[in-house]
Amino acid sequence: ELLVPLTWPIEKNDLQMTVNHHRHTPYLLLAQVRYKRGILNHDTVKMLRAAVRIALPSIALPMSERSSRDDGIIKLLLYFLRNIAMISPPQHLPMEGDENEVSRSATIEAFHYQDIFALLLTISSNMGEDFNTQDIVVLELLFHLLKGVDVEKIFMDDAQLDVRKTDELKGLLAKEAGLNREYARNAPTRHNRFGTMIWVKRDDERVSTVSGQDVLMDGQSTLLKMDRTKRWNKPAQRSKMTELTYNDFDMPVVLTASANKHLRAFVAEFLDSGFNPLLNHVRKAIEREAERVLDVHPRQFFFLVSWFLEAECVRRKTNKEVLKRRKSGTEPEADSFALVASVLNQETFITLNRFMQESLDMKSWQDLNAGMR
């Protein structure tokens, strides 16, 4: 009851915030980072496992026998885990201590070693039977745990990751070389023996540099050379600087090798057991506009649908490549449509079409991006 309010995400609203809010919000954000570091890296007690242990008696009860107090305990536990997954080092603020202790990799490793992933699999696979109103909280937790994570890198081994990093470096170097070639094509040049470089003083007292011996003929040729070497740069639109919010998902996140391994195991088990029950239950809650569903939850739902569908495709591709490398005589298992059937039915496509049309009408581009993934 204390940790959940202390770690509750701080949303910035310029219309409601006063000067004091803007003054104290950075200190509150840094305090939450310190709370997360203390929870994940406590010396003697595994805090997350202790919180789960407190809620286990309520979780073990059948849904019909739970009291309102039991439901409140389960909600507090899930909100606590969601808050821990959401807290990240704030941008443009100095960090105290090692940033890796509160990174996404540290969160994933703590969830693995303290059996939080097992809890999420249990609740997700029994959604609709033993759990009902906890679907949205689990959806938020998964969203903040997986946003920005590259699906393909999760299912790569160390050698493939090294090749991927090398290819990315080669691509960046090639892009830089292309920019340099484009600049050198029109840039002024001067050779130490036969080159010529002159300054032209214009009417506004500004000085321009022109190179080449052909500019020495007369003033008209100098101005003509200046016009030929000019390049029009499209002015950048002066948009308002916006900070990343908790629900933005397009900021890439780099995970460590151990975090990749643990997340890969969790994603595979979730696809096998918890994907259909959880996302089917969330879709129905979105369609009937349940009270617990907020405006941002459809975005999170469709992002997770696309993320897990891509993960299933990459997993099947990886399994086929492994069997081919081993050259085993066994045939690969047939791809099961039932693993992802709950999000590839007619009801889901109708909901997706309606969501994308509303996002387009309201010019909510992040929501539209989540639907188009």
mmCIF file of C-alpha atoms in Angstrom:
data_model
loop_
_atom_site.group_PDB
_atom_site.id
_atom_site.type_symbol
_atom_site.label_atom_id
_atom_site.label_comp_id
_atom_site.label_asym_id
_atom_site.label_seq_id
_atom_site.Cartn_x
_atom_site.Cartn_y
_atom_site.Cartn_z
ATOM 1 C CA GLU A 1 0.000 0.000 0.000
ATOM 2 C CA LEU A 2 2.984 2.330 0.439
ATOM 3 C CA LEU A 3 5.108 1.261 -2.525
ATOM 4 C CA VAL A 4 2.323 1.520 -5.107
ATOM 5 C CA PRO A 5 1.633 5.260 -4.546
ATOM 6 C CA LEU A 6 5.358 5.987 -4.205
ATOM 7 C CA THR A 7 6.136 4.370 -7.556
ATOM 8 C CA TRP A 8 2.981 5.508 -9.384
ATOM 9 C CA PRO A 9 3.882 7.041 -12.776
ATOM 10 C CA ILE A 10 3.929 10.830 -12.897
ATOM 11 C CA GLU A 11 2.088 12.123 -15.950
ATOM 12 C CA LYS A 12 2.783 15.688 -17.038
ATOM 13 C CA ASN A 13 -0.223 17.775 -17.995
ATOM 14 C CA ASP A 14 0.639 21.351 -18.969
ATOM 15 C CA LEU A 15 -2.966 22.483 -18.563
ATOM 16 C CA GLN A 16 -3.173 21.411 -14.922
ATOM 17 C CA MET A 17 0.425 21.804 -13.739
ATOM 18 C CA THR A 18 1.491 24.847 -11.785
ATOM 19 C CA VAL A 19 4.959 26.320 -11.281
ATOM 20 C CA ASN A 20 5.454 24.176 -8.180
ATOM 21 C CA HIS A 21 4.583 21.042 -10.161
ATOM 22 C CA HIS A 22 7.251 21.848 -12.747
ATOM 23 C CA ARG A 23 9.732 22.659 -9.994
ATOM 24 C CA HIS A 24 9.274 19.418 -8.015
ATOM 25 C CA THR A 25 8.557 16.871 -10.782
ATOM 26 C CA PRO A 26 12.266 16.243 -11.660
ATOM 27 C CA TYR A 27 13.063 15.476 -8.024
ATOM 28 C CA LEU A 28 10.109 13.085 -7.803
ATOM 29 C CA LEU A 29 11.232 11.298 -10.979
ATOM 30 C CA LEU A 30 14.755 10.869 -9.620
ATOM 31 C CA ALA A 31 13.324 9.631 -6.308
ATOM 32 C CA GLN A 32 11.321 6.970 -8.141
ATOM 33 C CA VAL A 33 14.480 5.824 -9.905
ATOM 34 C CA ARG A 34 16.132 5.436 -6.504
ATOM 35 C CA TYR A 35 13.130 3.445 -5.272
ATOM 36 C CA LYS A 36 13.423 1.128 -8.262
ATOM 37 C CA ARG A 37 17.159 0.657 -7.714
ATOM 38 C CA GLY A 38 16.548 -0.234 -4.073
ATOM 39 C CA ILE A 39 13.744 -2.672 -4.938
ATOM 40 C CA LEU A 40 15.627 -4.478 -7.711
ATOM 41 C CA ASN A 41 19.023 -4.574 -6.007
ATOM 42 C CA HIS A 42 18.240 -5.027 -2.317
ATOM 43 C CA ASP A 43 21.106 -6.693 -0.470
ATOM 44 C CA THR A 44 19.222 -9.141 1.746
ATOM 45 C CA VAL A 45 15.589 -9.386 0.598
ATOM 46 C CA LYS A 46 14.169 -10.153 -2.838
ATOM 47 C CA MET A 47 11.492 -7.483 -2.771
ATOM 48 C CA LEU A 48 9.477 -8.603 -5.781
ATOM 49 C CA ARG A 49 9.299 -12.198 -4.600
ATOM 50 C CA ALA A 50 8.272 -11.013 -1.116
ATOM 51 C CA ALA A 51 5.418 -8.992 -2.632
ATOM 52 C CA VAL A 52 4.268 -12.027 -4.621
ATOM 53 C CA ARG A 53 4.418 -14.185 -1.503
ATOM 54 C CA ILE A 54 2.071 -11.775 0.284
ATOM 55 C CA ALA A 55 -0.505 -12.030 -2.516
ATOM 56 C CA LEU A 56 -0.242 -15.810 -3.077
ATOM 57 C CA PRO A 57 -3.090 -16.755 -0.668
ATOM 58 C CA SER A 58 -5.453 -14.436 -2.540
ATOM 59 C CA ILE A 59 -4.261 -15.671 -5.944
ATOM 60 C CA ALA A 60 -4.747 -19.320 -4.955
ATOM 61 C CA LEU A 61 -8.446 -18.798 -4.167
ATOM 62 C CA PRO A 62 -11.001 -19.458 -6.928
ATOM 63 C CA MET A 63 -12.514 -16.300 -8.372
ATOM 64 C CA SER A 64 -15.949 -17.050 -6.887
ATOM 65 C CA GLU A 65 -14.512 -17.322 -3.361
ATOM 66 C CA ARG A 66 -12.399 -14.150 -3.413
ATOM 67 C CA SER A 67 -13.503 -11.193 -1.353
ATOM 68 C CA SER A 68 -13.073 -7.581 -2.365
ATOM 69 C CA ARG A 69 -9.999 -7.483 -0.121
ATOM 70 C CA ASP A 70 -8.421 -10.382 -2.034
ATOM 71 C CA ASP A 71 -9.074 -8.632 -5.355
ATOM 72 C CA GLY A 72 -7.536 -5.474 -3.923
ATOM 73 C CA ILE A 73 -4.391 -7.333 -2.866
ATOM 74 C CA ILE A 74 -3.965 -8.837 -6.344
ATOM 75 C CA LYS A 75 -4.482 -5.432 -7.964
ATOM 76 C CA LEU A 76 -1.931 -3.829 -5.650
ATOM 77 C CA LEU A 77 0.618 -6.489 -6.574
ATOM 78 C CA LEU A 78 0.063 -6.071 -10.315
ATOM 79 C CA TYR A 79 0.135 -2.284 -10.122
ATOM 80 C CA PHE A 80 3.361 -2.490 -8.140
ATOM 81 C CA LEU A 81 4.964 -4.682 -10.812
ATOM 82 C CA ARG A 82 3.650 -2.413 -13.565
ATOM 83 C CA ASN A 83 5.104 0.659 -11.859
ATOM 84 C CA ILE A 84 8.494 -1.015 -11.561
ATOM 85 C CA ALA A 85 8.426 -1.852 -15.283
ATOM 86 C CA MET A 86 7.421 1.719 -16.182
ATOM 87 C CA ILE A 87 10.056 3.585 -14.177
ATOM 88 C CA SER A 88 13.041 4.500 -16.321
ATOM 89 C CA PRO A 89 15.848 7.063 -15.989
ATOM 90 C CA PRO A 90 14.382 10.466 -16.942
ATOM 91 C CA GLN A 91 15.762 12.294 -19.934
ATOM 92 C CA HIS A 92 17.901 15.423 -19.560
ATOM 93 C CA LEU A 93 18.374 14.853 -15.830
ATOM 94 C CA PRO A 94 21.601 13.845 -14.049
ATOM 95 C CA MET A 95 21.643 10.259 -12.828
ATOM 96 C CA GLU A 96 22.824 9.156 -9.407
ATOM 97 C CA GLY A 97 24.565 5.790 -9.480
ATOM 98 C CA ASP A 98 24.836 3.272 -12.276
ATOM 99 C CA GLU A 99 22.109 3.574 -14.896
ATOM 100 C CA ASN A 100 22.419 -0.145 -15.703
ATOM 101 C CA GLU A 101 20.967 -0.995 -12.285
ATOM 102 C CA VAL A 102 17.570 0.411 -13.314
ATOM 103 C CA SER A 103 17.680 -0.355 -17.046
ATOM 104 C CA ARG A 104 15.259 -2.585 -18.943
ATOM 105 C CA SER A 105 17.778 -5.424 -18.822
ATOM 106 C CA ALA A 106 17.998 -5.192 -15.026
ATOM 107 C CA THR A 107 14.198 -5.248 -14.797
ATOM 108 C CA ILE A 108 13.928 -8.339 -17.021
ATOM 109 C CA GLU A 109 16.613 -10.189 -15.076
ATOM 110 C CA ALA A 110 14.937 -9.335 -11.753
ATOM 111 C CA PHE A 111 11.578 -10.527 -13.101
ATOM 112 C CA HIS A 112 13.208 -13.794 -14.134
ATOM 113 C CA TYR A 113 15.165 -14.527 -10.967
ATOM 114 C CA GLN A 114 12.305 -13.526 -8.662
ATOM 115 C CA ASP A 115 9.681 -15.595 -10.559
ATOM 116 C CA ILE A 116 7.604 -12.652 -11.782
ATOM 117 C CA PHE A 117 7.469 -14.130 -15.275
ATOM 118 C CA ALA A 118 5.952 -17.312 -13.840
ATOM 119 C CA LEU A 119 3.274 -15.214 -12.107
ATOM 120 C CA LEU A 120 2.452 -13.364 -15.339
ATOM 121 C CA LEU A 121 2.174 -16.647 -17.243
ATOM 122 C CA THR A 122 -0.161 -18.061 -14.588
ATOM 123 C CA ILE A 123 -2.472 -15.036 -14.599
ATOM 124 C CA SER A 124 -2.460 -14.681 -18.401
ATOM 125 C CA SER A 125 -3.176 -18.335 -19.117
ATOM 126 C CA ASN A 126 -6.110 -18.335 -16.650
ATOM 127 C CA MET A 127 -7.605 -15.028 -17.751
ATOM 128 C CA GLY A 128 -11.357 -15.312 -17.980
ATOM 129 C CA GLU A 129 -11.496 -18.323 -15.658
ATOM 130 C CA ASP A 130 -9.727 -17.461 -12.395
ATOM 131 C CA PHE A 131 -9.036 -13.806 -13.220
ATOM 132 C CA ASN A 132 -11.272 -11.191 -14.778
ATOM 133 C CA THR A 133 -10.528 -7.526 -14.097
ATOM 134 C CA GLN A 134 -6.737 -7.926 -13.996
ATOM 135 C CA ASP A 135 -6.375 -8.101 -17.777
ATOM 136 C CA ILE A 136 -5.697 -4.396 -18.369
ATOM 137 C CA VAL A 137 -2.990 -4.200 -15.701
ATOM 138 C CA VAL A 138 -1.198 -7.222 -17.194
ATOM 139 C CA LEU A 139 -1.538 -5.617 -20.635
ATOM 140 C CA GLU A 140 0.146 -2.441 -19.372
ATOM 141 C CA LEU A 141 2.905 -4.425 -17.681
ATOM 142 C CA LEU A 142 3.707 -6.360 -20.849
ATOM 143 C CA PHE A 143 3.610 -3.189 -22.944
ATOM 144 C CA HIS A 144 6.125 -1.355 -20.771
ATOM 145 C CA LEU A 145 8.304 -4.455 -20.623
ATOM 146 C CA LEU A 146 8.426 -5.022 -24.393
ATOM 147 C CA LYS A 147 8.170 -1.574 -25.996
ATOM 148 C CA GLY A 148 11.247 -0.656 -28.019
ATOM 149 C CA VAL A 149 12.646 -4.203 -27.961
ATOM 150 C CA ASP A 150 13.781 -5.576 -31.334
ATOM 151 C CA VAL A 151 12.008 -8.887 -31.873
ATOM 152 C CA GLU A 152 14.620 -10.338 -34.210
ATOM 153 C CA LYS A 153 17.483 -9.710 -31.790
ATOM 154 C CA ILE A 154 15.736 -11.690 -29.057
ATOM 155 C CA PHE A 155 15.869 -14.895 -31.078
ATOM 156 C CA MET A 156 19.489 -14.458 -32.240
ATOM 157 C CA ASP A 157 22.464 -16.209 -30.722
ATOM 158 C CA ASP A 158 25.746 -14.438 -29.950
ATOM 159 C CA ALA A 159 27.249 -15.042 -33.389
ATOM 160 C CA GLN A 160 24.160 -13.706 -35.164
ATOM 161 C CA LEU A 161 24.091 -10.666 -32.881
ATOM 162 C CA ASP A 162 27.730 -9.911 -33.738
ATOM 163 C CA VAL A 163 26.941 -10.132 -37.465
ATOM 164 C CA ARG A 164 23.899 -7.880 -36.973
ATOM 165 C CA LYS A 165 25.953 -5.272 -35.123
ATOM 166 C CA THR A 166 28.620 -5.382 -37.842
ATOM 167 C CA ASP A 167 25.996 -4.879 -40.544
ATOM 168 C CA GLU A 168 24.504 -1.928 -38.649
ATOM 169 C CA LEU A 169 27.967 -0.354 -38.339
ATOM 170 C CA LYS A 170 28.623 -0.872 -42.057
ATOM 171 C CA GLY A 171 25.286 0.739 -42.873
ATOM 172 C CA LEU A 172 26.084 3.796 -40.743
ATOM 173 C CA LEU A 173 29.538 4.135 -42.312
ATOM 174 C CA ALA A 174 28.071 3.851 -45.807
ATOM 175 C CA LYS A 175 25.490 6.505 -44.962
ATOM 176 C CA GLU A 176 28.204 8.810 -43.656
ATOM 177 C CA ALA A 177 30.318 8.230 -46.776
ATOM 178 C CA GLY A 178 27.324 9.084 -48.968
ATOM 179 C CA LEU A 179 26.755 12.341 -47.094
ATOM 180 C CA ASN A 180 30.439 13.224 -47.443
ATOM 181 C CA ARG A 181 30.362 12.528 -51.194
ATOM 182 C CA GLU A 182 27.289 14.699 -51.606
ATOM 183 C CA TYR A 183 28.954 17.513 -49.714
ATOM 184 C CA ALA A 184 32.256 17.201 -51.600
ATOM 185 C CA ARG A 185 30.455 17.420 -54.911
ATOM 186 C CA ASN A 186 29.548 21.064 -54.358
ATOM 187 C CA ALA A 187 32.045 22.041 -51.678
ATOM 188 C CA PRO A 188 34.726 24.632 -52.469
ATOM 189 C CA THR A 189 38.149 23.125 -53.176
ATOM 190 C CA ARG A 190 41.686 24.549 -53.235
ATOM 191 C CA HIS A 191 44.812 22.783 -54.481
ATOM 192 C CA ASN A 192 48.225 23.849 -53.250
ATOM 193 C CA ARG A 193 49.720 24.415 -56.768
ATOM 194 C CA PHE A 194 47.115 25.525 -59.249
ATOM 195 C CA GLY A 195 43.974 26.173 -57.200
ATOM 196 C CA THR A 196 42.399 29.561 -56.646
ATOM 197 C CA MET A 197 40.123 30.734 -53.873
ATOM 198 C CA ILE A 198 38.725 34.238 -53.639
ATOM 199 C CA TRP A 199 36.393 36.079 -51.322
ATOM 200 C CA VAL A 200 33.467 37.992 -52.751
ATOM 201 C CA LYS A 201 32.123 40.853 -50.690
ATOM 202 C CA ARG A 202 28.401 41.261 -51.227
ATOM 203 C CA ASP A 203 26.148 44.279 -50.768
ATOM 204 C CA ASP A 204 25.104 43.282 -47.261
ATOM 205 C CA GLU A 205 28.767 43.264 -46.108
ATOM 206 C CA ARG A 206 28.797 39.484 -46.065
ATOM 207 C CA VAL A 207 31.697 37.516 -47.486
ATOM 208 C CA SER A 208 31.334 34.404 -49.666
ATOM 209 C CA THR A 209 34.076 31.983 -50.726
ATOM 210 C CA VAL A 210 34.378 30.854 -54.355
ATOM 211 C CA SER A 211 37.070 28.508 -55.702
ATOM 212 C CA GLY A 212 38.416 27.882 -59.213
ATOM 213 C CA GLN A 213 40.456 29.866 -61.738
ATOM 214 C CA ASP A 214 37.433 30.586 -63.911
ATOM 215 C CA VAL A 215 36.173 33.076 -61.313
ATOM 216 C CA LEU A 216 39.081 35.433 -62.092
ATOM 217 C CA MET A 217 37.740 36.386 -65.540
ATOM 218 C CA ASP A 218 35.206 39.004 -64.489
ATOM 219 C CA GLY A 219 32.629 39.749 -61.860
ATOM 220 C CA GLN A 220 29.783 38.187 -63.826
ATOM 221 C CA SER A 221 31.492 34.780 -64.008
ATOM 222 C CA THR A 222 32.184 34.971 -60.270
ATOM 223 C CA LEU A 223 28.518 35.544 -59.482
ATOM 224 C CA LEU A 224 27.513 32.800 -61.934
ATOM 225 C CA LYS A 225 29.842 30.350 -60.176
ATOM 226 C CA MET A 226 28.327 31.307 -56.848
ATOM 227 C CA ASP A 227 24.822 30.633 -58.166
ATOM 228 C CA ARG A 228 25.826 27.225 -59.543
ATOM 229 C CA THR A 229 27.286 26.067 -56.246
ATOM 230 C CA LYS A 230 24.336 27.160 -54.158
ATOM 231 C CA ARG A 231 22.154 24.457 -52.683
ATOM 232 C CA TRP A 232 18.665 24.933 -51.345
ATOM 233 C CA ASN A 233 18.110 23.345 -47.986
ATOM 234 C CA LYS A 234 14.530 22.789 -47.020
ATOM 235 C CA PRO A 235 13.894 24.683 -43.789
ATOM 236 C CA ALA A 236 13.192 22.434 -40.873
ATOM 237 C CA GLN A 237 9.753 22.773 -39.367
ATOM 238 C CA ARG A 238 9.971 24.358 -35.980
ATOM 239 C CA SER A 239 7.938 21.871 -34.029
ATOM 240 C CA LYS A 240 7.438 21.978 -30.312
ATOM 241 C CA MET A 241 9.933 19.884 -28.405
ATOM 242 C CA THR A 242 7.978 17.043 -26.849
ATOM 243 C CA GLU A 243 9.341 14.666 -24.278
ATOM 244 C CA LEU A 244 8.776 10.959 -24.585
ATOM 245 C CA THR A 245 5.789 9.795 -22.579
ATOM 246 C CA TYR A 246 5.266 6.447 -20.920
ATOM 247 C CA ASN A 247 3.117 5.218 -23.823
ATOM 248 C CA ASP A 248 5.523 5.948 -26.695
ATOM 249 C CA PHE A 249 6.921 2.749 -28.166
ATOM 250 C CA ASP A 250 9.285 3.876 -30.943
ATOM 251 C CA MET A 251 12.422 4.413 -28.832
ATOM 252 C CA PRO A 252 14.744 1.390 -29.367
ATOM 253 C CA VAL A 253 16.068 -0.412 -26.298
ATOM 254 C CA VAL A 254 19.297 -2.437 -26.180
ATOM 255 C CA LEU A 255 19.266 -5.529 -23.952
ATOM 256 C CA THR A 256 22.134 -7.535 -22.536
ATOM 257 C CA ALA A 257 22.759 -11.133 -23.608
ATOM 258 C CA SER A 258 21.319 -12.597 -20.389
ATOM 259 C CA ALA A 259 18.215 -10.370 -20.575
ATOM 260 C CA ASN A 260 17.714 -11.463 -24.192
ATOM 261 C CA LYS A 261 17.891 -15.097 -23.113
ATOM 262 C CA HIS A 262 15.378 -14.717 -20.271
ATOM 263 C CA LEU A 263 12.978 -12.629 -22.352
ATOM 264 C CA ARG A 264 13.135 -15.134 -25.220
ATOM 265 C CA ALA A 265 12.126 -17.962 -22.872
ATOM 266 C CA PHE A 266 9.250 -15.901 -21.435
ATOM 267 C CA VAL A 267 7.956 -14.845 -24.869
ATOM 268 C CA ALA A 268 7.987 -18.453 -26.115
ATOM 269 C CA GLU A 269 6.044 -19.698 -23.072
ATOM 270 C CA PHE A 270 3.614 -16.784 -23.264
ATOM 271 C CA LEU A 271 2.861 -17.494 -26.925
ATOM 272 C CA ASP A 272 2.196 -21.132 -26.089
ATOM 273 C CA SER A 273 -0.078 -20.568 -23.086
ATOM 274 C CA GLY A 274 -1.108 -17.007 -22.276
ATOM 275 C CA PHE A 275 -1.378 -15.157 -25.596
ATOM 276 C CA ASN A 276 -4.883 -16.212 -26.631
ATOM 277 C CA PRO A 277 -6.652 -15.972 -23.235
ATOM 278 C CA LEU A 278 -5.220 -12.571 -22.288
ATOM 279 C CA LEU A 279 -5.556 -10.711 -25.590
ATOM 280 C CA ASN A 280 -8.978 -12.171 -26.334
ATOM 281 C CA HIS A 281 -10.182 -10.997 -22.914
ATOM 282 C CA VAL A 282 -8.674 -7.517 -23.454
ATOM 283 C CA ARG A 283 -10.281 -7.204 -26.897
ATOM 284 C CA LYS A 284 -13.710 -7.944 -25.460
ATOM 285 C CA ALA A 285 -13.163 -5.354 -22.711
ATOM 286 C CA ILE A 286 -12.196 -2.748 -25.331
ATOM 287 C CA GLU A 287 -15.236 -3.544 -27.477
ATOM 288 C CA ARG A 288 -17.721 -3.124 -24.630
ATOM 289 C CA GLU A 289 -15.854 -0.026 -23.365
ATOM 290 C CA ALA A 290 -15.376 -1.305 -19.833
ATOM 291 C CA GLU A 291 -14.682 1.261 -17.133
ATOM 292 C CA ARG A 292 -11.131 0.027 -16.594
ATOM 293 C CA VAL A 293 -10.243 0.624 -20.265
ATOM 294 C CA LEU A 294 -8.662 4.042 -20.864
ATOM 295 C CA ASP A 295 -7.954 5.831 -24.146
ATOM 296 C CA VAL A 296 -4.365 4.600 -24.285
ATOM 297 C CA HIS A 297 -5.138 0.902 -23.838
ATOM 298 C CA PRO A 298 -6.217 0.181 -27.447
ATOM 299 C CA ARG A 299 -2.827 1.498 -28.575
ATOM 300 C CA GLN A 300 -1.054 -0.838 -26.169
ATOM 301 C CA PHE A 301 -3.278 -3.744 -27.230
ATOM 302 C CA PHE A 302 -2.569 -3.430 -30.953
ATOM 303 C CA PHE A 303 1.131 -2.838 -30.354
ATOM 304 C CA LEU A 304 1.370 -6.061 -28.329
ATOM 305 C CA VAL A 305 -0.635 -7.964 -30.940
ATOM 306 C CA SER A 306 1.774 -6.925 -33.703
ATOM 307 C CA TRP A 307 4.828 -7.498 -31.490
ATOM 308 C CA PHE A 308 3.850 -11.038 -30.514
ATOM 309 C CA LEU A 309 2.774 -11.956 -34.044
ATOM 310 C CA GLU A 310 6.179 -10.880 -35.297
ATOM 311 C CA ALA A 311 7.789 -12.829 -32.456
ATOM 312 C CA GLU A 312 5.895 -15.965 -33.471
ATOM 313 C CA CYS A 313 7.007 -15.565 -37.095
ATOM 314 C CA VAL A 314 10.649 -15.085 -36.050
ATOM 315 C CA ARG A 315 10.468 -18.043 -33.671
ATOM 316 C CA ARG A 316 9.164 -20.379 -36.386
ATOM 317 C CA LYS A 317 11.789 -19.155 -38.810
ATOM 318 C CA THR A 318 14.535 -19.667 -36.222
ATOM 319 C CA ASN A 319 13.363 -23.192 -35.391
ATOM 320 C CA LYS A 320 13.407 -24.158 -39.071
ATOM 321 C CA GLU A 321 16.922 -22.782 -39.483
ATOM 322 C CA VAL A 322 18.136 -24.704 -36.424
ATOM 323 C CA LEU A 323 16.705 -27.958 -37.767
ATOM 324 C CA LYS A 324 18.280 -27.290 -41.151
ATOM 325 C CA ARG A 325 21.717 -26.657 -39.587
ATOM 326 C CA ARG A 326 21.510 -29.829 -37.552
ATOM 327 C CA LYS A 327 20.540 -31.755 -40.708
ATOM 328 C CA SER A 328 18.309 -33.992 -38.651
ATOM 329 C CA GLY A 329 15.946 -36.381 -40.347
ATOM 330 C CA THR A 330 12.974 -35.217 -38.279
ATOM 331 C CA GLU A 331 10.484 -32.991 -39.998
ATOM 332 C CA PRO A 332 9.779 -29.605 -38.362
ATOM 333 C CA GLU A 333 6.525 -29.395 -36.498
ATOM 334 C CA ALA A 334 3.598 -27.994 -38.422
ATOM 335 C CA ASP A 335 2.919 -24.347 -37.668
ATOM 336 C CA SER A 336 -0.111 -24.166 -35.419
ATOM 337 C CA PHE A 337 -2.575 -21.416 -36.267
ATOM 338 C CA ALA A 338 -4.332 -21.991 -32.955
ATOM 339 C CA LEU A 339 -1.480 -20.320 -31.037
ATOM 340 C CA VAL A 340 -2.462 -16.886 -32.413
ATOM 341 C CA ALA A 341 -6.033 -17.524 -33.547
ATOM 342 C CA SER A 342 -7.637 -15.151 -31.038
ATOM 343 C CA VAL A 343 -6.225 -12.044 -32.764
ATOM 344 C CA LEU A 344 -6.716 -13.193 -36.365
ATOM 345 C CA ASN A 345 -10.481 -13.535 -36.310
ATOM 346 C CA GLN A 346 -13.154 -11.324 -37.794
ATOM 347 C CA GLU A 347 -13.939 -9.526 -34.530
ATOM 348 C CA THR A 348 -10.345 -8.354 -34.114
ATOM 349 C CA PHE A 349 -10.161 -7.012 -37.671
ATOM 350 C CA ILE A 350 -13.406 -5.079 -37.168
ATOM 351 C CA THR A 351 -12.034 -3.576 -33.952
ATOM 352 C CA LEU A 352 -8.749 -2.733 -35.717
ATOM 353 C CA ASN A 353 -10.518 -1.044 -38.631
ATOM 354 C CA ARG A 354 -12.653 1.057 -36.301
ATOM 355 C CA PHE A 355 -9.636 2.005 -34.184
ATOM 356 C CA MET A 356 -7.557 3.073 -37.195
ATOM 357 C CA GLN A 357 -10.413 5.147 -38.631
ATOM 358 C CA GLU A 358 -10.951 6.933 -35.306
ATOM 359 C CA SER A 359 -7.207 7.555 -34.961
ATOM 360 C CA LEU A 360 -7.064 9.005 -38.471
ATOM 361 C CA ASP A 361 -10.057 11.256 -37.846
ATOM 362 C CA MET A 362 -8.612 12.501 -34.557
ATOM 363 C CA LYS A 363 -5.101 12.815 -36.065
ATOM 364 C CA SER A 364 -3.691 10.629 -33.317
ATOM 365 C CA TRP A 365 -0.637 9.453 -35.217
ATOM 366 C CA GLN A 366 0.866 7.292 -32.475
ATOM 367 C CA ASP A 367 -2.391 5.344 -32.212
ATOM 368 C CA LEU A 368 -2.562 5.004 -35.980
ATOM 369 C CA ASN A 369 1.037 3.801 -36.046
ATOM 370 C CA ALA A 370 0.217 1.128 -33.451
ATOM 371 C CA GLY A 371 -2.727 -0.044 -35.536
ATOM 372 C CA MET A 372 -0.731 -0.170 -38.770
ATOM 373 C CA ARG A 373 2.066 -2.292 -37.320
#
